[in-house]
């Protein structure tokens, strides 16, 4: 903290004087701080662009794989039967008749007040028997023993009025494989609902009629990549249709173009030069962070070329991907859909090729180890660190300079104080001298 020496003797505002001198000395540091601020703003902008380009690289890599176009959608002629597609689906149509739904088994005992036996035995569909020994003949203990056994069977005590209670045993899964029996000596049981598989019939009524069962109400891969879930028995066949999902393929191609245009928009906005007027009416020109940046310009050109160059001698504009006058891309969904309907294999191959080229260009720019944008970010961060050290050195230098100036001005004030004291002493001495009388003779 500086010394307060303002005007002790001289009457000068030495603090302001020192501050002004330090401000002049600090001009190089101030300029350096401005460079740091600019470098940090530029680095942040490049990092944001790099994130976008890296995301594009991932999306384009996915779009370049043939499996990404293995897109199909399924429809059903009945709301009681739903169909979904997964990997490996192919176009096709099939009729199914739902004969029955899957269900779990439910068995109940006769009315009880307590379990009449020391044990009970549960036997699964494979014939495996498990003997349980409850803690007591209490129905609550019997229920607890069954539920803790982990056999895929749950037990519940049900109040039935004056008759006391019944114990209900239920399989947790549906299907015939979940069937079980309960035996416990003298305990009577009744099967309320039997375990059964769901069943559908293909080509019903023909010589090729085929029945298929499932332990659940879902039939997996009924056709390749087609899962069917039944919710009700049907008296008439339900038609399931699998078709290529052209809308999804079009969305993927359009998304690639949109991702490129988003990047181009950022580069264009940050490369723009604007002119404003300051408070004095003078025009001030401000260049965007990316203005004149050859690295950024190269990234944009590489991406644009990757998306617009011909594939097997044919322009991407033939399938609805074209360059605009402003240097961006345009996706014509209707033209793409028409081309896809006419030549699906050719269109998908073209999009895969374009996606692969875009993925390569984007990865070259954004690779986390040697991408051109990554290298730019690393270089800028290194420069900011170096300038930060220089700024810290300037802080030390300016602190030392301030201390030196304060000592100089303190010494000046002290010397002035001594001189003033001497002046006051001399003045007092002179004033103390006797008056000299000069007379004349008569």
Coordinates of C-alpha atoms in Angstrom, one line a residue:
X1 CA 0.0 0.0 0.0
X2 CA 1.5 3.4 -1.0
X3 CA 2.4 6.1 1.4
X4 CA 0.1 9.2 1.8
X5 CA 2.5 12.1 1.2
X6 CA 0.2 14.5 -0.6
X7 CA 1.2 18.2 -0.1
X8 CA 3.0 17.8 3.2
X9 CA 5.4 20.6 2.3
X10 CA 5.1 21.2 -1.5
X11 CA 1.3 21.3 -1.6
X12 CA 1.4 19.0 -4.7
X13 CA -1.0 16.1 -5.3
X14 CA 1.8 13.6 -5.4
X15 CA -0.5 10.5 -5.3
X16 CA -2.1 11.6 -8.5
X17 CA 1.3 12.5 -10.0
X18 CA 2.6 9.0 -9.1
X19 CA -0.5 7.3 -10.4
X20 CA -0.2 9.2 -13.7
X21 CA 3.5 8.2 -14.0
X22 CA 2.6 4.6 -13.3
X23 CA -0.2 4.7 -15.9
X24 CA 2.4 5.8 -18.5
X25 CA 4.8 3.0 -17.4
X26 CA 1.9 0.5 -17.6
X27 CA 0.9 1.2 -21.2
X28 CA 2.8 -1.9 -22.5
X29 CA 1.0 -4.0 -19.9
X30 CA -2.3 -2.5 -20.7
X31 CA -1.8 -3.3 -24.4
X32 CA -0.7 -6.9 -23.4
X33 CA -3.9 -7.3 -21.3
X34 CA -5.9 -6.2 -24.4
X35 CA -4.1 -8.9 -26.4
X36 CA -5.0 -11.5 -23.8
X37 CA -8.7 -10.5 -23.8
X38 CA -8.7 -10.7 -27.6
X39 CA -6.9 -14.0 -27.7
X40 CA -9.3 -15.5 -25.1
X41 CA -12.3 -14.3 -27.1
X42 CA -10.9 -15.8 -30.2
X43 CA -10.0 -19.1 -28.5
X44 CA -13.6 -19.4 -27.1
X45 CA -15.0 -18.8 -30.5
X46 CA -12.8 -21.5 -32.1
X47 CA -13.6 -23.9 -29.3
X48 CA -17.3 -23.4 -30.0
X49 CA -16.8 -24.0 -33.7
X50 CA -14.6 -27.0 -33.0
X51 CA -17.4 -28.6 -30.9
X52 CA -19.8 -28.1 -33.8
X53 CA -17.4 -29.6 -36.3
X54 CA -16.7 -32.6 -34.0
X55 CA -20.4 -33.3 -33.6
X56 CA -20.8 -33.1 -37.4
X57 CA -17.9 -35.6 -37.8
X58 CA -19.7 -38.1 -35.5
X59 CA -23.0 -37.6 -37.3
X60 CA -21.4 -37.9 -40.8
X61 CA -19.5 -41.0 -39.8
X62 CA -22.7 -42.7 -38.8
X63 CA -24.4 -41.6 -42.0
X64 CA -21.6 -43.0 -44.0
X65 CA -22.2 -46.6 -42.9
X66 CA -24.6 -48.7 -45.0
X67 CA -26.3 -50.0 -41.8
X68 CA -27.5 -46.4 -41.1
X69 CA -29.8 -46.7 -44.1
X70 CA -31.3 -50.0 -42.9
X71 CA -34.4 -48.0 -42.0
X72 CA -37.8 -49.6 -42.1
X73 CA -41.2 -48.8 -40.6
X74 CA -44.0 -51.3 -39.8
X75 CA -47.8 -50.8 -39.9
X76 CA -50.6 -53.0 -38.7
X77 CA -54.2 -53.2 -40.0
X78 CA -55.4 -53.6 -36.4
X79 CA -54.9 -51.4 -33.4
X80 CA -54.9 -54.6 -31.3
X81 CA -51.6 -55.8 -32.9
X82 CA -48.6 -53.5 -32.9
X83 CA -45.4 -54.0 -34.9
X84 CA -42.0 -52.4 -34.6
X85 CA -38.8 -52.7 -36.6
X86 CA -35.2 -53.1 -35.5
X87 CA -31.8 -53.8 -37.2
X88 CA -32.0 -56.3 -40.0
X89 CA -35.6 -55.5 -41.1
X90 CA -36.6 -55.9 -44.7
X91 CA -39.6 -54.9 -46.7
X92 CA -42.4 -57.5 -46.6
X93 CA -46.1 -58.2 -45.8
X94 CA -47.6 -61.0 -43.7
X95 CA -51.0 -61.8 -42.3
X96 CA -51.4 -63.2 -38.7
X97 CA -54.4 -64.5 -36.8
X98 CA -54.2 -64.2 -33.0
X99 CA -55.5 -67.4 -31.4
X100 CA -54.8 -66.6 -27.8
X101 CA -52.9 -64.3 -25.5
X102 CA -50.2 -65.3 -23.0
X103 CA -51.2 -65.4 -19.4
X104 CA -49.7 -66.3 -16.0
X105 CA -51.0 -69.0 -13.7
X106 CA -53.1 -68.3 -10.7
X107 CA -53.9 -71.0 -8.1
X108 CA -55.8 -70.4 -4.8
X109 CA -56.2 -72.6 -1.7
X110 CA -59.5 -73.3 0.0
X111 CA -60.5 -71.2 3.0
X112 CA -57.9 -71.3 5.8
X113 CA -57.2 -69.8 9.2
X114 CA -53.7 -71.3 9.4
X115 CA -51.5 -73.5 7.2
X116 CA -52.4 -77.1 8.2
X117 CA -49.0 -78.6 7.4
X118 CA -45.4 -77.9 8.5
X119 CA -44.2 -77.6 4.8
X120 CA -45.5 -76.9 1.3
X121 CA -44.0 -77.9 -2.0
X122 CA -43.8 -75.8 -5.2
X123 CA -43.1 -77.7 -8.4
X124 CA -42.2 -75.8 -11.6
X125 CA -43.0 -76.8 -15.2
X126 CA -39.8 -78.9 -15.5
X127 CA -40.8 -81.0 -12.6
X128 CA -38.3 -79.5 -10.2
X129 CA -39.8 -79.5 -6.7
X130 CA -38.9 -77.1 -3.9
X131 CA -39.9 -77.8 -0.3
X132 CA -40.5 -74.7 1.8
X133 CA -40.6 -74.7 5.6
X134 CA -42.4 -71.6 6.9
X135 CA -41.4 -70.2 10.3
X136 CA -44.8 -71.2 11.6
X137 CA -48.2 -72.3 10.4
X138 CA -49.3 -68.6 10.3
X139 CA -50.5 -67.7 6.8
X140 CA -48.3 -64.6 6.9
X141 CA -45.3 -66.8 7.5
X142 CA -46.3 -69.0 4.6
X143 CA -46.7 -66.0 2.3
X144 CA -43.3 -64.7 3.4
X145 CA -41.6 -68.0 2.8
X146 CA -43.0 -68.3 -0.8
X147 CA -42.1 -64.7 -1.7
X148 CA -38.6 -65.0 -0.3
X149 CA -37.9 -68.2 -2.2
X150 CA -37.2 -66.5 -5.5
X151 CA -39.0 -69.2 -7.5
X152 CA -40.9 -66.8 -9.8
X153 CA -44.1 -67.4 -7.8
X154 CA -45.7 -64.8 -5.5
X155 CA -48.1 -65.5 -2.6
X156 CA -50.8 -63.3 -1.3
X157 CA -53.2 -63.7 1.7
X158 CA -56.7 -62.8 0.6
X159 CA -59.6 -62.1 3.1
X160 CA -62.8 -64.0 2.1
X161 CA -65.1 -62.8 4.9
X162 CA -66.5 -65.4 7.4
X163 CA -64.5 -68.2 5.8
X164 CA -61.3 -66.5 6.9
X165 CA -58.5 -66.3 4.2
X166 CA -57.3 -68.0 1.1
X167 CA -53.7 -67.9 -0.2
X168 CA -53.3 -67.0 -3.8
X169 CA -50.2 -68.2 -5.7
X170 CA -49.3 -66.5 -9.0
X171 CA -46.5 -66.9 -11.5
X172 CA -44.7 -63.7 -12.1
X173 CA -44.2 -64.5 -15.8
X174 CA -46.6 -65.5 -18.5
X175 CA -46.3 -68.5 -20.7
X176 CA -46.5 -72.3 -20.2
X177 CA -42.9 -72.4 -19.0
X178 CA -44.1 -70.5 -15.9
X179 CA -46.6 -73.2 -14.8
X180 CA -46.4 -74.7 -11.3
X181 CA -48.2 -76.9 -8.8
X182 CA -48.7 -76.4 -5.1
X183 CA -48.9 -79.3 -2.7
X184 CA -49.0 -79.3 1.0
X185 CA -50.5 -82.4 2.3
X186 CA -54.1 -81.6 3.3
X187 CA -54.3 -78.2 1.7
X188 CA -56.9 -78.1 -1.2
X189 CA -56.0 -75.9 -4.2
X190 CA -57.9 -74.7 -7.3
X191 CA -56.3 -73.5 -10.5
X192 CA -58.1 -70.3 -11.3
X193 CA -56.1 -69.5 -14.5
X194 CA -53.6 -71.7 -16.3
X195 CA -50.3 -70.6 -17.6
X196 CA -50.3 -70.4 -21.4
X197 CA -48.4 -69.1 -24.3
X198 CA -49.6 -66.5 -26.8
X199 CA -50.4 -68.1 -30.2
X200 CA -50.6 -66.7 -33.7
X201 CA -51.3 -68.5 -36.9
X202 CA -49.7 -67.6 -40.2
X203 CA -51.4 -68.3 -43.6
X204 CA -54.5 -69.4 -41.7
X205 CA -56.8 -71.7 -43.8
X206 CA -54.2 -72.6 -46.3
X207 CA -52.2 -75.8 -46.7
X208 CA -49.2 -73.9 -45.4
X209 CA -50.9 -72.8 -42.1
X210 CA -48.4 -72.4 -39.4
X211 CA -48.9 -71.9 -35.6
X212 CA -46.3 -70.0 -33.6
X213 CA -46.3 -69.6 -29.8
X214 CA -44.5 -67.2 -27.5
X215 CA -44.2 -67.1 -23.7
X216 CA -45.2 -63.4 -23.8
X217 CA -47.5 -61.4 -26.0
X218 CA -44.6 -60.3 -28.1
X219 CA -43.2 -62.3 -31.0
X220 CA -39.6 -61.3 -31.7
X221 CA -38.4 -61.4 -35.2
X222 CA -41.6 -62.8 -36.6
X223 CA -40.1 -61.4 -39.8
X224 CA -36.4 -60.4 -39.9
X225 CA -36.2 -57.3 -37.7
X226 CA -39.9 -57.3 -37.0
X227 CA -41.3 -57.6 -33.5
X228 CA -45.1 -58.0 -33.1
X229 CA -47.1 -57.5 -29.9
X230 CA -50.7 -58.8 -29.7
X231 CA -53.2 -57.3 -27.3
X232 CA -56.4 -59.2 -28.3
X233 CA -57.6 -62.4 -30.0
X234 CA -58.5 -61.8 -33.6
X235 CA -61.1 -63.7 -35.6
X236 CA -59.8 -62.4 -38.9
X237 CA -56.2 -62.0 -40.1
X238 CA -54.3 -58.9 -39.3
X239 CA -52.0 -57.6 -42.0
X240 CA -48.5 -56.5 -41.0
X241 CA -46.6 -54.4 -43.6
X242 CA -42.9 -53.5 -43.5
X243 CA -41.7 -50.7 -45.8
X244 CA -38.5 -48.8 -46.3
X245 CA -38.7 -45.6 -44.1
X246 CA -37.9 -43.0 -46.8
X247 CA -38.9 -40.2 -44.5
X248 CA -36.2 -41.2 -42.0
X249 CA -33.6 -41.5 -44.8
X250 CA -34.5 -38.1 -46.1
X251 CA -34.3 -36.7 -42.6
X252 CA -30.8 -38.1 -42.2
X253 CA -29.6 -36.5 -45.4
X254 CA -31.3 -33.2 -44.6
X255 CA -29.8 -33.3 -41.1
X256 CA -26.3 -33.6 -42.7
X257 CA -26.9 -30.5 -44.8
X258 CA -28.4 -28.6 -41.8
X259 CA -25.4 -29.4 -39.7
X260 CA -23.0 -28.1 -42.4
X261 CA -25.1 -24.9 -42.8
X262 CA -25.1 -24.3 -39.1
X263 CA -21.3 -24.3 -39.2
X264 CA -21.1 -22.1 -42.2
X265 CA -23.4 -19.6 -40.5
X266 CA -21.2 -19.4 -37.5
X267 CA -18.1 -18.8 -39.7
X268 CA -19.9 -16.2 -41.8
X269 CA -21.2 -14.3 -38.8
X270 CA -17.8 -14.3 -37.0
X271 CA -16.0 -13.2 -40.2
X272 CA -18.3 -10.2 -40.9
X273 CA -16.9 -6.7 -40.8
X274 CA -19.2 -4.1 -39.3
X275 CA -19.1 -0.3 -39.2
X276 CA -20.5 1.8 -36.4
X277 CA -20.3 5.4 -35.3
X278 CA -18.7 6.4 -32.0
X279 CA -19.8 9.3 -29.7
X280 CA -17.9 11.8 -31.7
X281 CA -19.6 10.8 -35.0
X282 CA -16.5 9.0 -36.3
X283 CA -16.9 5.8 -38.2
X284 CA -15.5 2.7 -36.4
X285 CA -14.8 -0.5 -38.4
X286 CA -14.8 -3.8 -36.4
X287 CA -13.7 -7.0 -37.9
X288 CA -15.2 -10.4 -36.8
X289 CA -13.0 -12.8 -34.8
X290 CA -12.6 -15.0 -37.9
X291 CA -12.1 -12.3 -40.4
X292 CA -9.1 -13.1 -42.6
X293 CA -8.4 -16.3 -40.7
X294 CA -6.9 -18.7 -43.2
X295 CA -7.4 -21.8 -41.0
X296 CA -11.1 -21.1 -40.6
X297 CA -11.5 -20.4 -44.3
X298 CA -9.8 -23.7 -45.1
X299 CA -12.1 -25.6 -42.8
X300 CA -15.1 -24.2 -44.4
X301 CA -13.9 -24.8 -48.0
X302 CA -13.0 -28.4 -47.2
X303 CA -16.4 -29.1 -45.7
X304 CA -18.2 -27.4 -48.6
X305 CA -16.1 -29.3 -51.2
X306 CA -16.7 -32.6 -49.4
X307 CA -20.5 -32.1 -49.6
X308 CA -20.7 -30.7 -53.2
X309 CA -18.2 -32.6 -55.3
X310 CA -19.5 -35.2 -57.7
X311 CA -20.0 -38.8 -56.8
X312 CA -19.2 -41.2 -59.6
X313 CA -19.3 -38.4 -62.0
X314 CA -22.8 -37.2 -60.9
X315 CA -23.5 -34.0 -59.0
X316 CA -25.2 -34.2 -55.6
X317 CA -27.6 -31.6 -57.0
X318 CA -29.3 -34.5 -58.9
X319 CA -30.6 -35.8 -55.5
X320 CA -31.4 -32.4 -54.1
X321 CA -28.1 -31.3 -52.4
X322 CA -26.8 -28.2 -54.1
X323 CA -24.7 -25.1 -53.4
X324 CA -26.4 -21.7 -53.1
X325 CA -25.0 -18.3 -54.4
X326 CA -24.2 -17.4 -50.8
X327 CA -21.8 -20.3 -50.4
X328 CA -24.1 -22.5 -48.3
X329 CA -25.9 -25.8 -49.1
X330 CA -29.6 -26.3 -49.9
X331 CA -31.6 -29.5 -49.4
X332 CA -34.6 -30.1 -51.7
X333 CA -36.6 -32.7 -49.8
X334 CA -39.1 -33.3 -52.7
X335 CA -36.3 -33.8 -55.2
X336 CA -34.5 -36.1 -52.8
X337 CA -37.7 -38.2 -52.2
X338 CA -38.3 -38.5 -55.9
X339 CA -34.7 -39.6 -56.6
X340 CA -34.9 -42.1 -53.7
X341 CA -38.1 -43.6 -55.0
X342 CA -36.6 -44.0 -58.5
X343 CA -33.1 -45.3 -57.5
X344 CA -32.9 -46.1 -53.8
X345 CA -29.6 -47.9 -53.9
X346 CA -28.0 -45.2 -56.0
X347 CA -29.2 -42.4 -53.8
X348 CA -28.2 -44.1 -50.6
X349 CA -24.7 -44.8 -52.0
X350 CA -24.4 -41.1 -53.0
X351 CA -25.4 -39.9 -49.5
X352 CA -23.0 -42.5 -47.9
X353 CA -20.1 -41.2 -50.1
X354 CA -20.9 -37.6 -49.3
X355 CA -21.2 -38.4 -45.6
X356 CA -17.9 -40.2 -45.6
X357 CA -16.1 -37.2 -47.2
X358 CA -17.7 -34.8 -44.8
X359 CA -16.7 -37.0 -41.9
X360 CA -13.1 -37.0 -43.1
X361 CA -13.0 -33.2 -43.6
X362 CA -14.6 -32.6 -40.2
X363 CA -12.3 -35.0 -38.4
X364 CA -9.3 -33.4 -40.0
X365 CA -10.3 -30.1 -38.5
X366 CA -11.6 -31.3 -35.1
X367 CA -9.5 -34.4 -34.2
X368 CA -8.7 -34.0 -30.5
X369 CA -5.0 -34.8 -31.1
X370 CA -4.0 -33.3 -34.4
X371 CA -7.0 -31.4 -35.8
X372 CA -6.3 -28.1 -37.4
X373 CA -8.8 -26.3 -35.1
X374 CA -7.4 -28.2 -32.1
X375 CA -3.9 -27.0 -33.0
X376 CA -5.1 -23.4 -33.2
X377 CA -6.8 -23.7 -29.8
X378 CA -3.7 -25.2 -28.2
X379 CA -1.5 -22.5 -29.8
X380 CA -3.8 -19.7 -28.5
X381 CA -3.9 -21.1 -25.0
X382 CA -0.1 -21.3 -24.9
X383 CA 0.1 -17.7 -26.0
X384 CA -2.4 -16.6 -23.4
X385 CA -0.3 -18.4 -20.7
X386 CA 2.9 -16.7 -21.9
X387 CA 1.3 -13.3 -21.9
X388 CA -0.2 -14.0 -18.5
X389 CA 3.3 -14.5 -17.1
X390 CA 4.5 -11.3 -18.8
X391 CA 1.6 -9.4 -17.2
X392 CA 2.5 -10.8 -13.8
X393 CA 6.1 -9.7 -14.4
X394 CA 4.8 -6.2 -15.2
X395 CA 2.8 -6.2 -11.9
X396 CA 6.1 -6.8 -10.0
X397 CA 7.9 -4.2 -12.1
X398 CA 5.2 -1.5 -11.6
X399 CA 5.0 -2.2 -7.9
X400 CA 8.7 -1.7 -7.6
X401 CA 8.5 1.5 -9.7
X402 CA 5.7 2.9 -7.5
X403 CA 7.7 2.2 -4.4
X404 CA 10.7 4.0 -5.9
X405 CA 8.6 7.0 -6.8
X406 CA 7.0 7.2 -3.4
X407 CA 10.5 7.1 -1.8
X408 CA 11.7 9.9 -4.2
X409 CA 8.7 12.1 -3.4
X410 CA 8.8 11.3 0.3
X411 CA 12.5 12.3 0.3
X412 CA 11.7 15.5 -1.6
X413 CA 9.0 16.4 0.9
X414 CA 11.4 15.7 3.7
X415 CA 14.1 17.9 2.2
X416 CA 11.7 20.6 1.5
X417 CA 10.6 20.4 5.1
X418 CA 14.3 20.8 6.2
X419 CA 14.8 23.7 3.9
X420 CA 11.6 25.3 5.2
X421 CA 12.8 24.8 8.8
X422 CA 16.2 26.4 8.0
X423 CA 14.4 29.3 6.3
X424 CA 12.2 29.8 9.3
X425 CA 15.2 29.7 11.7
X426 CA 17.2 32.2 9.6
X427 CA 14.2 34.4 9.5
X428 CA 13.8 34.2 13.2
X429 CA 17.5 35.0 13.7
X430 CA 17.4 38.0 11.5
X431 CA 14.3 39.2 13.2
X432 CA 16.0 38.9 16.6
X433 CA 18.9 41.2 15.6
X434 CA 18.8 44.7 17.4
X435 CA 17.8 47.7 15.3
X436 CA 20.9 49.8 14.2
X437 CA 20.7 53.5 15.0
X438 CA 22.4 56.0 12.7
X439 CA 22.8 59.5 14.1
X440 CA 24.1 62.9 12.7
X441 CA 26.4 65.6 14.5
X442 CA 25.1 69.1 15.0

